[in-house]
Tab-separated table of C-alpha atoms and ligand atoms in Angstrom:
chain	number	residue	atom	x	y	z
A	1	UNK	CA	7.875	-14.756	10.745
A	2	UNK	CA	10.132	-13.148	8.342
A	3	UNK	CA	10.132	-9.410	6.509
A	4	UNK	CA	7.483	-7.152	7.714
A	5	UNK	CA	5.936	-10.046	9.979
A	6	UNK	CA	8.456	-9.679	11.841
A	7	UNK	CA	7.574	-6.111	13.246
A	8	UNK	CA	4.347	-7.788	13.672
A	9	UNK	CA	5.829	-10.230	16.104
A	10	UNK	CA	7.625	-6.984	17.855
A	11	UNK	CA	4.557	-5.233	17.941
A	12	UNK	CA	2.536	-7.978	19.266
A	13	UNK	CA	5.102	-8.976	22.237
A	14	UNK	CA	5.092	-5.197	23.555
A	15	UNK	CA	1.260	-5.080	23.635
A	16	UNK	CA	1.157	-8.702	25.253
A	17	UNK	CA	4.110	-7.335	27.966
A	18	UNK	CA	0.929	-4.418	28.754
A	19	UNK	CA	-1.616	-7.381	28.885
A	20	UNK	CA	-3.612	-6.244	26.122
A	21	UNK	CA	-2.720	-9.305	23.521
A	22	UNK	CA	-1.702	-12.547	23.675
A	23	UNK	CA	-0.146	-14.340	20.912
A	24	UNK	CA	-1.478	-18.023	21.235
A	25	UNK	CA	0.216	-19.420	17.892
A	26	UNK	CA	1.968	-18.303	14.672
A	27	UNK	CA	3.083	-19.998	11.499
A	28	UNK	CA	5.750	-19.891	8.867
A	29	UNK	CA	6.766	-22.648	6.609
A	30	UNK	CA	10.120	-22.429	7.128
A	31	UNK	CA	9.702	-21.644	10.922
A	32	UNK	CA	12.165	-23.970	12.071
A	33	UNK	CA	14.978	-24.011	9.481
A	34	UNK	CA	14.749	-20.226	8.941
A	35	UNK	CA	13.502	-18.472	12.014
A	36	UNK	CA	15.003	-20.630	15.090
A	37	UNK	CA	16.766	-17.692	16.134
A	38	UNK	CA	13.752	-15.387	16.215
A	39	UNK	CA	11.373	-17.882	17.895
A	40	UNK	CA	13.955	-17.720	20.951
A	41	UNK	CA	14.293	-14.424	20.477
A	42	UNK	CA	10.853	-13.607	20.884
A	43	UNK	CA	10.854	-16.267	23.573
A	44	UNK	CA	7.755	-18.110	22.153
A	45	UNK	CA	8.370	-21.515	24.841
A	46	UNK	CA	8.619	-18.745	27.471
A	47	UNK	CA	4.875	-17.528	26.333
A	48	UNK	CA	3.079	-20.467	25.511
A	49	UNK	CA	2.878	-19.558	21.526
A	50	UNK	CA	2.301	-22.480	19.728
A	51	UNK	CA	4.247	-22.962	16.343
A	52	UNK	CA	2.747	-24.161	12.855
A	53	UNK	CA	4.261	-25.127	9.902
A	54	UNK	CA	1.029	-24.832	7.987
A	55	UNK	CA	-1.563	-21.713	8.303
A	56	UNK	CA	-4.700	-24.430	8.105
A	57	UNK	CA	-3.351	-26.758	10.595
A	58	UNK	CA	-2.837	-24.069	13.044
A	59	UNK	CA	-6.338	-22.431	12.130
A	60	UNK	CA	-7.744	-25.560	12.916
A	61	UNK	CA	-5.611	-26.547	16.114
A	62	UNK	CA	-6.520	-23.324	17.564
A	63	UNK	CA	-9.764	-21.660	16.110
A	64	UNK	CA	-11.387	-21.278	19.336
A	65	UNK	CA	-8.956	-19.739	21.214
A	66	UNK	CA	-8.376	-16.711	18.193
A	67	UNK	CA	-10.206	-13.346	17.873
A	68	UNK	CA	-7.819	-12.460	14.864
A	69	UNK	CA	-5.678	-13.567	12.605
A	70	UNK	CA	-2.592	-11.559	11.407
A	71	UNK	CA	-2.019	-11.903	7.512
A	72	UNK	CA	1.646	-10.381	6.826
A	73	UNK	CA	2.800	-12.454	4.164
A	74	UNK	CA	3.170	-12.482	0.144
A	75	UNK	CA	0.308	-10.681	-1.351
A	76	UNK	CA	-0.413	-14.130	-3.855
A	77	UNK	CA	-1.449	-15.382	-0.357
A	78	UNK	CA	-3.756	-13.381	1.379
A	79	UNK	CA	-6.854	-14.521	-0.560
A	80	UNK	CA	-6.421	-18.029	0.351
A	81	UNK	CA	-5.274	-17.083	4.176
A	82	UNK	CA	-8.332	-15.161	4.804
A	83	UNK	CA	-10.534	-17.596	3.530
A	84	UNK	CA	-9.138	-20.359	5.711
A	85	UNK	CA	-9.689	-17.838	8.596
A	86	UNK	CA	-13.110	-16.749	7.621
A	87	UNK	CA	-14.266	-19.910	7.102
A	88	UNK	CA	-13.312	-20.711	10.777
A	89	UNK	CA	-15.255	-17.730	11.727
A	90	UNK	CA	-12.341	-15.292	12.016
A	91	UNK	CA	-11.695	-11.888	11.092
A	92	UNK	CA	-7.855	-10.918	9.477
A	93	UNK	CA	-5.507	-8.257	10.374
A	94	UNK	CA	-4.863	-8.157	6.577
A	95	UNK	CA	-1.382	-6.887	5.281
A	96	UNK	CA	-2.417	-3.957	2.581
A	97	UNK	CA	-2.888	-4.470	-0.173
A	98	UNK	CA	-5.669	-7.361	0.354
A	99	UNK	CA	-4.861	-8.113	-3.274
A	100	UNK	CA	-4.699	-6.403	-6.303
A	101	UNK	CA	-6.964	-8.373	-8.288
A	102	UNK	CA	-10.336	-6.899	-8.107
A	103	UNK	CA	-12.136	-9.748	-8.497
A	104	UNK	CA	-10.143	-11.938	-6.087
A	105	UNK	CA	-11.062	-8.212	-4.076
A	106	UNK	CA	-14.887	-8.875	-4.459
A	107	UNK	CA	-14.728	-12.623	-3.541
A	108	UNK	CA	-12.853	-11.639	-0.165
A	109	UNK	CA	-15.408	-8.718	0.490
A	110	UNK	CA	-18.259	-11.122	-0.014
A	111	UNK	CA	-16.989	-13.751	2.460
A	112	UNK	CA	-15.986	-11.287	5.064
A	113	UNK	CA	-19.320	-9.904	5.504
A	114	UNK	CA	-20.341	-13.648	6.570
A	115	UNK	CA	-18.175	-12.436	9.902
A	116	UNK	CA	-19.596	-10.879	13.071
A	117	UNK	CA	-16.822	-8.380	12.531
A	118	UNK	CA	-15.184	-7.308	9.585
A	119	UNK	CA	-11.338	-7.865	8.669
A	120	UNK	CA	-9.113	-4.684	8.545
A	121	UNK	CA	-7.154	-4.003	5.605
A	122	UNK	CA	-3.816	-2.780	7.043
A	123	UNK	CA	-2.946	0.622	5.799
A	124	UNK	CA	-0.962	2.345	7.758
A	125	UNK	CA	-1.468	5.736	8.038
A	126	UNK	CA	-5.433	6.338	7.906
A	127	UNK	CA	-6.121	6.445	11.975
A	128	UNK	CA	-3.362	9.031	12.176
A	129	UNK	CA	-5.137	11.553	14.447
A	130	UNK	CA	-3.657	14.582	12.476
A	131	UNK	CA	-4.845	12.936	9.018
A	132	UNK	CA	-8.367	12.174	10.819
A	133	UNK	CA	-8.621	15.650	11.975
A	134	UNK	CA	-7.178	17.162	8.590
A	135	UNK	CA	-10.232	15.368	6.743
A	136	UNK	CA	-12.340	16.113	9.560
A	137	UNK	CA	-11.394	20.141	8.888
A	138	UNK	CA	-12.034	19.271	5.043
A	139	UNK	CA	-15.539	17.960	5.322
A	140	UNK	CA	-16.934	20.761	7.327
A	141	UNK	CA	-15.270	23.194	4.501
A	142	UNK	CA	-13.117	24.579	6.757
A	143	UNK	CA	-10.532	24.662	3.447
A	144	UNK	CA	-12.963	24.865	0.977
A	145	UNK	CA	-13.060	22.157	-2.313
A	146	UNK	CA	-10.712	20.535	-3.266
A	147	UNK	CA	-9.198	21.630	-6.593
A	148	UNK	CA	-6.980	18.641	-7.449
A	149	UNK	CA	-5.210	16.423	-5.626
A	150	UNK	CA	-1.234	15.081	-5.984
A	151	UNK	CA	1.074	12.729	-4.601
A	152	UNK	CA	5.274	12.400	-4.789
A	153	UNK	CA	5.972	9.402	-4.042
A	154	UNK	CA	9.613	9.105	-4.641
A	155	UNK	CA	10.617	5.422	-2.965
A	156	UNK	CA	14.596	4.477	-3.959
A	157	UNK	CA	14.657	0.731	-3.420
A	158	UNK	CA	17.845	-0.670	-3.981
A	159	UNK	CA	18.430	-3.798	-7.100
A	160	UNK	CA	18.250	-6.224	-4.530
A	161	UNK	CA	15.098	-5.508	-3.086
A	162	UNK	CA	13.549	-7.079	-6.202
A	163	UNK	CA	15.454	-10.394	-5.102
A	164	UNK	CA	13.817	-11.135	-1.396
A	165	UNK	CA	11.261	-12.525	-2.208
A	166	UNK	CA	10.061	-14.714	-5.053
A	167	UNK	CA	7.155	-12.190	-5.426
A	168	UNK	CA	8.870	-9.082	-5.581
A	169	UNK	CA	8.106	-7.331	-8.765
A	170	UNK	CA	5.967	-9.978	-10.459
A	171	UNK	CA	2.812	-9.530	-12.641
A	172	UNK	CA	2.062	-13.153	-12.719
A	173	UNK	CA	2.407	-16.145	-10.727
A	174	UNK	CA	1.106	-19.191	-12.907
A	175	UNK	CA	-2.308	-18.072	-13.766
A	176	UNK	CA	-2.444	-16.043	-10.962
A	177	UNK	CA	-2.228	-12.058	-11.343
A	178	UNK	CA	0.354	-10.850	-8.620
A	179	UNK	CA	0.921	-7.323	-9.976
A	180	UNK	CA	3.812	-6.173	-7.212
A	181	UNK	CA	4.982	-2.630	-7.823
A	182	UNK	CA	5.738	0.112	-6.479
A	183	UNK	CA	2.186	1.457	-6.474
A	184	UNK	CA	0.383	-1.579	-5.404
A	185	UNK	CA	2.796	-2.561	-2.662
A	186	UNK	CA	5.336	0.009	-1.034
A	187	UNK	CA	3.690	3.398	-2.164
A	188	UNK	CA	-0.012	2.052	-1.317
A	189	UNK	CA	-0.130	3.356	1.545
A	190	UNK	CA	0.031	7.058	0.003
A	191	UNK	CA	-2.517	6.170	-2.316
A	192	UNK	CA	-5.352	4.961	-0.483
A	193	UNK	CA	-4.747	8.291	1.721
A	194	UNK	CA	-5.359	10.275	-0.849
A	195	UNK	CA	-8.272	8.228	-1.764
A	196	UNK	CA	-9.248	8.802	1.437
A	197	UNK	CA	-8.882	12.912	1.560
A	198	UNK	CA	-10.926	12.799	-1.401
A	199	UNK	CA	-13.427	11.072	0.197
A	200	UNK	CA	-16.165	12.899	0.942
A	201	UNK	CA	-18.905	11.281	1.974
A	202	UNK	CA	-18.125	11.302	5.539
A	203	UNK	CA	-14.991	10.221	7.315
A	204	UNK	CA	-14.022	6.966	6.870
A	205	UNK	CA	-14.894	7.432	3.062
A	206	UNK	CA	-12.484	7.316	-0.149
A	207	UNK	CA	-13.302	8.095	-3.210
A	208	UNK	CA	-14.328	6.421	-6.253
A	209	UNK	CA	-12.481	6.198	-9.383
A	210	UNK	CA	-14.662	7.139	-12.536
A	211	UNK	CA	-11.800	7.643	-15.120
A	212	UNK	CA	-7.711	7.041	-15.675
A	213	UNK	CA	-5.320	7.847	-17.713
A	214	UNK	CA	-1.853	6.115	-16.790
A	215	UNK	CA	1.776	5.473	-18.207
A	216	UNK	CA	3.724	2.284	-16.696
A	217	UNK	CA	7.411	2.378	-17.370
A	218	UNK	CA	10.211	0.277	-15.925
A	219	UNK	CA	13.968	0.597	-15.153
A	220	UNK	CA	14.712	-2.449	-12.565
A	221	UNK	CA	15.201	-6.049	-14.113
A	222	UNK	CA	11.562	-7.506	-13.208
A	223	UNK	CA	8.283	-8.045	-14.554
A	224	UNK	CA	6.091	-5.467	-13.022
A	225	UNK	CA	6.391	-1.836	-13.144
A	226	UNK	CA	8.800	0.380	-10.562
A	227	UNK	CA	7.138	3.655	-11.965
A	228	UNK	CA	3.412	5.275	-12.547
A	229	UNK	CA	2.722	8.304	-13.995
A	230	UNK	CA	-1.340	8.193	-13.413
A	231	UNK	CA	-3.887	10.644	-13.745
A	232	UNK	CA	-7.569	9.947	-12.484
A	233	UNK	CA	-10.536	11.690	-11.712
A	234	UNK	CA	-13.282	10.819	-8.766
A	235	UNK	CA	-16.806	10.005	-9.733
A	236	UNK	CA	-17.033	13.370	-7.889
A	237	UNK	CA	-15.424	15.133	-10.409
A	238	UNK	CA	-12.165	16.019	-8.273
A	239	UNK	CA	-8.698	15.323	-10.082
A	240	UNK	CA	-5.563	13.469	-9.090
A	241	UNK	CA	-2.489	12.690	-9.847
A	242	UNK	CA	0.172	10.369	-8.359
A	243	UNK	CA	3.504	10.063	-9.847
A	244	UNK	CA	5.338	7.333	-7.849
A	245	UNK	CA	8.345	5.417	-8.639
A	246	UNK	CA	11.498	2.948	-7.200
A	247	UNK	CA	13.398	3.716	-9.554
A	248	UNK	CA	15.175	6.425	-7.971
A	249	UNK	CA	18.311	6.922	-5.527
A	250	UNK	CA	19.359	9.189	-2.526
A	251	UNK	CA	16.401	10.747	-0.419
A	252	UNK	CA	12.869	8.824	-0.256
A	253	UNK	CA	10.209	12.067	-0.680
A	254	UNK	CA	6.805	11.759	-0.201
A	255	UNK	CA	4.348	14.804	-0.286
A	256	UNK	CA	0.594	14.255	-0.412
A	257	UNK	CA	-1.162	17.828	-1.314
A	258	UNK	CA	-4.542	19.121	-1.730
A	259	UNK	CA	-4.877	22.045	-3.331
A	260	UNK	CA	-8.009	23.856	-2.271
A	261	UNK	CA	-10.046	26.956	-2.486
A	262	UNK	CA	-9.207	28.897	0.297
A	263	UNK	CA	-5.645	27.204	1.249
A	264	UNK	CA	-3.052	24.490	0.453
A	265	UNK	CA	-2.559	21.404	2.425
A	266	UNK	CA	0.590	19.336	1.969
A	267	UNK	CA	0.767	16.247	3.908
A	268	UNK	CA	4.608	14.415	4.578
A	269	UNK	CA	3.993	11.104	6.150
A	270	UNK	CA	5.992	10.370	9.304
A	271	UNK	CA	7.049	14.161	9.359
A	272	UNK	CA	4.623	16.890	9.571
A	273	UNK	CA	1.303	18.517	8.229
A	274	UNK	CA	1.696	22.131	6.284
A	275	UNK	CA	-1.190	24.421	5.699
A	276	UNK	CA	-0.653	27.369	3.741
A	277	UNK	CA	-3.048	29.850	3.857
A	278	UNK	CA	-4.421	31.339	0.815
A	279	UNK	CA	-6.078	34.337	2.662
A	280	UNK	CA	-2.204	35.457	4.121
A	281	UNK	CA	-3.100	34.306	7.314
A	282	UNK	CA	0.003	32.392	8.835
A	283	UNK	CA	0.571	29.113	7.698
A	284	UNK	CA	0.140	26.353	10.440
A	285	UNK	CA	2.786	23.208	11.097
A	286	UNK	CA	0.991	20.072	12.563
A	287	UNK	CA	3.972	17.964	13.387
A	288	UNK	CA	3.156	14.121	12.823
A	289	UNK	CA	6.388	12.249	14.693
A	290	UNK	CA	6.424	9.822	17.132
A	291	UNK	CA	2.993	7.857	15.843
A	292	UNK	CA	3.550	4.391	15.275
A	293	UNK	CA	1.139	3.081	12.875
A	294	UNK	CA	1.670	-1.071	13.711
A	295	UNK	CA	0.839	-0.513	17.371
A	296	UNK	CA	-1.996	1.941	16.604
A	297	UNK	CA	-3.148	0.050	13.895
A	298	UNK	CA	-3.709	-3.184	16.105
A	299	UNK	CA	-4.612	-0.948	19.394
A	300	UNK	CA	-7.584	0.639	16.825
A	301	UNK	CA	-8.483	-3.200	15.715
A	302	UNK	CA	-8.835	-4.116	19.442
A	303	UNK	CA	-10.734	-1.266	20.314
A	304	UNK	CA	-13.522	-2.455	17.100
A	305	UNK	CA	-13.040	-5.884	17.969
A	306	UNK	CA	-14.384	-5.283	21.650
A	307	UNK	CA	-16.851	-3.113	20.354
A	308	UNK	CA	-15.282	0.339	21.637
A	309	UNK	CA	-15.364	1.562	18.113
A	310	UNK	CA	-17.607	1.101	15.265
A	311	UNK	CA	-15.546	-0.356	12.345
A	312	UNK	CA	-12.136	-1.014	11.496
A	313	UNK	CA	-9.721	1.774	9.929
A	314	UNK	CA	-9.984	0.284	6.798
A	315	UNK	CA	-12.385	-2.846	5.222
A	316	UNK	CA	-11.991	-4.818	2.025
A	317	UNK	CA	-14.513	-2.340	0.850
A	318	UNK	CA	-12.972	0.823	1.796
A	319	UNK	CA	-10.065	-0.975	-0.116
A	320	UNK	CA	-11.695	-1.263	-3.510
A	321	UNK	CA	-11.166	2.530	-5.199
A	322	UNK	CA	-7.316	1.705	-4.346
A	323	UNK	CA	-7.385	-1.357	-6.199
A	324	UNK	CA	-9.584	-0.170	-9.080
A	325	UNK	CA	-7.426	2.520	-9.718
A	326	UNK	CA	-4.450	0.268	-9.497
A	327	UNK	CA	-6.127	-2.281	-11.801
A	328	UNK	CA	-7.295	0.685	-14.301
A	329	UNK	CA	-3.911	1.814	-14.380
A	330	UNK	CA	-2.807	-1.218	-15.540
A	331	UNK	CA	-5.366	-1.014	-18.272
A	332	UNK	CA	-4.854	2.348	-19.120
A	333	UNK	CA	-1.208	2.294	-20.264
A	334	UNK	CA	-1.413	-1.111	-21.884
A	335	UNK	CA	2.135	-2.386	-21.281
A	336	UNK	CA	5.015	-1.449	-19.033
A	337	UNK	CA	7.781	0.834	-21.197
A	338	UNK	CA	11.225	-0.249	-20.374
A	339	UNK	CA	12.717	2.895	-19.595
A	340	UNK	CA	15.597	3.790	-22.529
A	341	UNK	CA	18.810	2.226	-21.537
A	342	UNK	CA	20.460	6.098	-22.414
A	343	UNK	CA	18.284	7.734	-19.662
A	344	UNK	CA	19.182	5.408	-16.506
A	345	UNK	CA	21.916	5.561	-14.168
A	346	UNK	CA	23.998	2.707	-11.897
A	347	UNK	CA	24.571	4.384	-8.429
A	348	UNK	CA	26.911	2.406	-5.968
A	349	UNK	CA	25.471	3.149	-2.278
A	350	UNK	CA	28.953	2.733	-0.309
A	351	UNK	CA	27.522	3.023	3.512
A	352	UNK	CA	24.398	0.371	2.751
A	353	UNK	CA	26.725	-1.788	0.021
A	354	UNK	CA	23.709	-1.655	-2.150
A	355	UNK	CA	22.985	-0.520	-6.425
A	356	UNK	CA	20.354	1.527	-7.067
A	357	UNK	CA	19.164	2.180	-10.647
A	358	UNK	CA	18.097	6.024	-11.283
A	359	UNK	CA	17.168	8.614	-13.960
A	360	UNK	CA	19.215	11.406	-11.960
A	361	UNK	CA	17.538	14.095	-12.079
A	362	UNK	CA	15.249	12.920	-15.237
A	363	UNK	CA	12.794	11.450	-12.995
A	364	UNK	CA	12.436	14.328	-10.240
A	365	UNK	CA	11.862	16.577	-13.262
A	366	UNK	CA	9.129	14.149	-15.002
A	367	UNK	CA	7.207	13.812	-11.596
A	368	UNK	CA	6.948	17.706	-11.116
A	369	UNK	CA	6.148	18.404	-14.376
A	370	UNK	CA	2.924	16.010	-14.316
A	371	UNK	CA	1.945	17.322	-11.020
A	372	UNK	CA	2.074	20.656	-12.132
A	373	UNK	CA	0.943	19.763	-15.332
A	374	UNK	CA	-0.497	16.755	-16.356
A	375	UNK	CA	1.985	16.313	-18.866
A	376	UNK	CA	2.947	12.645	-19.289
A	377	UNK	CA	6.912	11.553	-20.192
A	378	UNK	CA	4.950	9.584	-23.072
A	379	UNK	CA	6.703	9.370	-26.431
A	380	UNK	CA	10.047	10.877	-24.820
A	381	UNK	CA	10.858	8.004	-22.398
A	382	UNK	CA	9.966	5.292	-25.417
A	383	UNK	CA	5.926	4.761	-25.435
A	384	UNK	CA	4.860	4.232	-28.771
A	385	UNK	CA	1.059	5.452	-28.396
A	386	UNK	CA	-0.756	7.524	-25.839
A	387	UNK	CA	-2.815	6.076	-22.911
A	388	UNK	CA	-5.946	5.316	-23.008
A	389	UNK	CA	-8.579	7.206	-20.644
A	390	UNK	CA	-10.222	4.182	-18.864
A	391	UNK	CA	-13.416	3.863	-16.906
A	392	UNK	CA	-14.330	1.286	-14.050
A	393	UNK	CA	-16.437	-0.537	-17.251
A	394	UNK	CA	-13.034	-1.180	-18.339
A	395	UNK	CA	-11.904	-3.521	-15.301
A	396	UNK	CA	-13.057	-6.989	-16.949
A	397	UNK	CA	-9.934	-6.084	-19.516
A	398	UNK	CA	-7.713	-6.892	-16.366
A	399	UNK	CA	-6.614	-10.142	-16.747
A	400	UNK	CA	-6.196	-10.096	-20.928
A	401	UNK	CA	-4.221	-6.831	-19.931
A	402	UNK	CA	-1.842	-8.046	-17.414
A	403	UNK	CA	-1.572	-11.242	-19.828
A	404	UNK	CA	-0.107	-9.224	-22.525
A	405	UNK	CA	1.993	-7.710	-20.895
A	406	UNK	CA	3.377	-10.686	-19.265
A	407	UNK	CA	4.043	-11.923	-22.856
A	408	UNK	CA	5.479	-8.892	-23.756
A	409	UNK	CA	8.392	-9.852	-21.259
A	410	UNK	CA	11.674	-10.069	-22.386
A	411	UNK	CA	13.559	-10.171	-19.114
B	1	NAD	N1	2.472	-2.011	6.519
B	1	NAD	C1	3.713	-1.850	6.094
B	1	NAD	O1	4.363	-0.824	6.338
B	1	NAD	C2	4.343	-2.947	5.309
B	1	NAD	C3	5.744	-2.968	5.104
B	1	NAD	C4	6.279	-4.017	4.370
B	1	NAD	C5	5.463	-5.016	3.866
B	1	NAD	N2	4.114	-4.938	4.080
B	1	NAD	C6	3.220	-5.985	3.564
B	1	NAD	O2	3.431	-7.187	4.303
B	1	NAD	C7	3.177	-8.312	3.474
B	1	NAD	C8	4.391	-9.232	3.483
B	1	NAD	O3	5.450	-8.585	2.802
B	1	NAD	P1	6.963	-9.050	3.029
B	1	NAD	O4	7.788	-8.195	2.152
B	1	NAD	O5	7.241	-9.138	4.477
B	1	NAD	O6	6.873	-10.526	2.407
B	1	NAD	P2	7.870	-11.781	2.534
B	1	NAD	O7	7.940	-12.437	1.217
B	1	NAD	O8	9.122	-11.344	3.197
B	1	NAD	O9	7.047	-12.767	3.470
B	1	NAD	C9	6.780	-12.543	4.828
B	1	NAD	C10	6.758	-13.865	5.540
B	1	NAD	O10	5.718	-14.717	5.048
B	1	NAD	C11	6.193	-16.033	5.151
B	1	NAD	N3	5.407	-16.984	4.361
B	1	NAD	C12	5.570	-17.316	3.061
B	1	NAD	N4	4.686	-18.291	2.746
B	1	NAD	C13	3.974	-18.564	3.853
B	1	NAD	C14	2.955	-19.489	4.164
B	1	NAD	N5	2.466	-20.326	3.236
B	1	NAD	N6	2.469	-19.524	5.431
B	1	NAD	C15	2.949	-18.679	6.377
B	1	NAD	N7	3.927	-17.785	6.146
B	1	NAD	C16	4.427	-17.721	4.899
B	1	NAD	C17	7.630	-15.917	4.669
B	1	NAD	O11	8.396	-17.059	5.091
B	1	NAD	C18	8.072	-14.669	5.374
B	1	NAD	O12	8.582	-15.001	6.629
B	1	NAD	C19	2.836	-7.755	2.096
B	1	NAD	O13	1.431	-7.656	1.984
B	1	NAD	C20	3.465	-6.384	2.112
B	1	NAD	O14	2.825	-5.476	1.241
B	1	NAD	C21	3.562	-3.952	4.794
């Protein structure tokens, strides 16, 4: 019921007010002590919702009266939610990422195609209609190839953020591989859509990961990293870069952009669409505002679960290159560089009372210069050997990896 569940709950009442859902129970643990408030709020007596403590009780109580289950809770979780559903014969509205683990990733895949219809991995942005008819434009060549692809992802997320939850930020939870950061959680989103412009076998593709090269560094007081500097190539040869990071203040900027042979496209999520012509015909300006990716997301998972539409936006499978190249990533750099004490900054946000930790301008400058470049911060921001270049044969070294570097820990 709580943190991005509840938008869920939002989302869900509006479409039940236009009679297209109907929320017939929920669950939370602490749905009583901690969400009383809400549950009157969203006036769950008023609409029949029946209340759970426990996800299995209520999957049992109420199996027959479910066509989906929504899964917005702590990605340690998912793995064992789905399964509970799919083993009552129910597809998941699965919070991205599914999990980061790809072989926890091939175990869900593998039960979920036991289902008359598949689960949908929730990432937001792939059935924007300007993205869909962006790629569309792409594979008939309207752009020409793509040269190499890159994505800003510049997330500020204040100390605190790390303290919501007791996930936040964590590589491991007992044995279990949790790997929250900002790549696999909050900048995922941006990841799997350019996974998903590089795609090319079709629409609904993404493309595969055949090599990595990656540097993990941290600033923030946690386990996991808050920023990536990775480079990877597709098994179709393409290049990309992301250079994402929370460890940042002031403006979040995002730019996704595809530099191809006869133009460049840059891509701002939640903004607009730029194309700039390479030809010196006038650019064009696709404005993106005003799409709401919850309700679309679960009006699009209607539409496949009644058979209007074909698939969801996004499987478990579509899901794997994001996760490999997550996992590989992980691999690749080896261990998570605390950033040099001398190099970060302590920035007081007065209006949202909140303490960000930043490079200043260190980190802006880093990120453009790999974009451009390729050029990694490396021995300059305290790594003490090079990454390695990794290929998908290199996954099984996930676990030993993440291991390490939870042993590494000194915080
Ligand atoms: N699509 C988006 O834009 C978006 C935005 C934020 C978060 N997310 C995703 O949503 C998921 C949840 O993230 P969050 O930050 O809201 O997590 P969170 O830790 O705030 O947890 C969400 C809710 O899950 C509940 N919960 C915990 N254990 C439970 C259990 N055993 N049974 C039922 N409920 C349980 C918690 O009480 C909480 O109310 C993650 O996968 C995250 O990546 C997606």
């Amino acid at each position: 019921m709580g943190g991005f569940a509840a938008m869920h709950h939002l989302t869900v009442a509006e479409l039940e007010a236009e009679g297209l859902v109907k929320l017939t129970c929920t669950c939370d643990p602490r749905a009583d002590s901690a969400f009383a408030a809400q549950q009157q709020a969203w006036r769950f007596a008023e609409r029949g919702v029946r209340v759970f403590s426990h996800y299995q009780q209520m999957i049992d109580q109420c199996r027959d009266a479910l066509d989906y289950v929504v899964v917005s809770t702590p990605i340690n979780l998912h793995a064992e939610m789905h399964r509970a559903a799919a083993e009552a014969g129910i597809p998941c509205y699965l919070e991205k990422p599914a999990t980061l683990d790809y072989i926890e990733l091939e175990e869900m895949i593998a039960r979920d195609a036991r289902l008359p219809r598949a689960s949908l991995v929730g990432f937001n942005f792939i059935i924007g209609p300007t993205r869909r008819a962006l790629k569309q434009r792409l594979l008939d060549g309207e752009f020409g190839a793509i040269l190499e692809a890159t994505l800003l992802g510049r997330t500020p997320r204040p100390a605190d953020y790390f303290y919501r939850t007791d996930w936040a930020g964590r590589l491991m939870m007992g044995e279990r591989i949790v790997l929250d950061s900002c790549l696999g959680n909050a900048n995922a989103h941006l990841v799997h859509n350019m996974l998903f412009w590089l795609g090319q076998g079709g629409l609904s593709t993404w493309a595969d990961i055949a090599t990595v090269r990656a540097e993990l560094y941290r600033a923030h007081a946690i386990e996991g990293a808050d920023t990536f500097f990775v480079q990877a190539s597709s098994a179709e040869g393409q290049i990309l870069r992301c250079a994402v990071t929370h460890a940042c203040a002031g403006e979040t900027r995002h730019c996704e952009t595809l530099r191809c042979e006869k133009a460049e496209l840059r891509y701002i999520v939640g903004s607009h669409a730029e194309i700039h012509w390479l030809d010196g015909r006038p650019n064009e300006r696709i404005d993106t505002r005003g799409f709401d990716p919850l309700r679309e997301n679960h009006l699009a998972y209607r539409r496949y679960l009644t058979g209007e539409e074909s698939r969801p936006a996004t499987s478990l499978a579509d899901s794997r290159p994001f996760v490999h190249l997550n996992d590989l990533a992980h691999i690749s750099s080896g261990e998570i560089t605390p950033l040099p004490g001398e190099l970060i900054s302590h920035t007081r946000n007065e209006r949202e009372q909140k303490d960000y930790i930043s490079m200043s301008g260190r980190m802006q400058e880093a990120m453009n210069r790999f974009l451009d470049t390729g050029t990694f911060p490396g021995k300059q921001w305290g790594r003490r050997s090079p990454a390695v270049l990794v290929t998908p044969a290199a996954l099984p070294k996930l676990h030993d990896t993440v291991r390490a570097m939870h042993a590494a820990l000194d915080v």
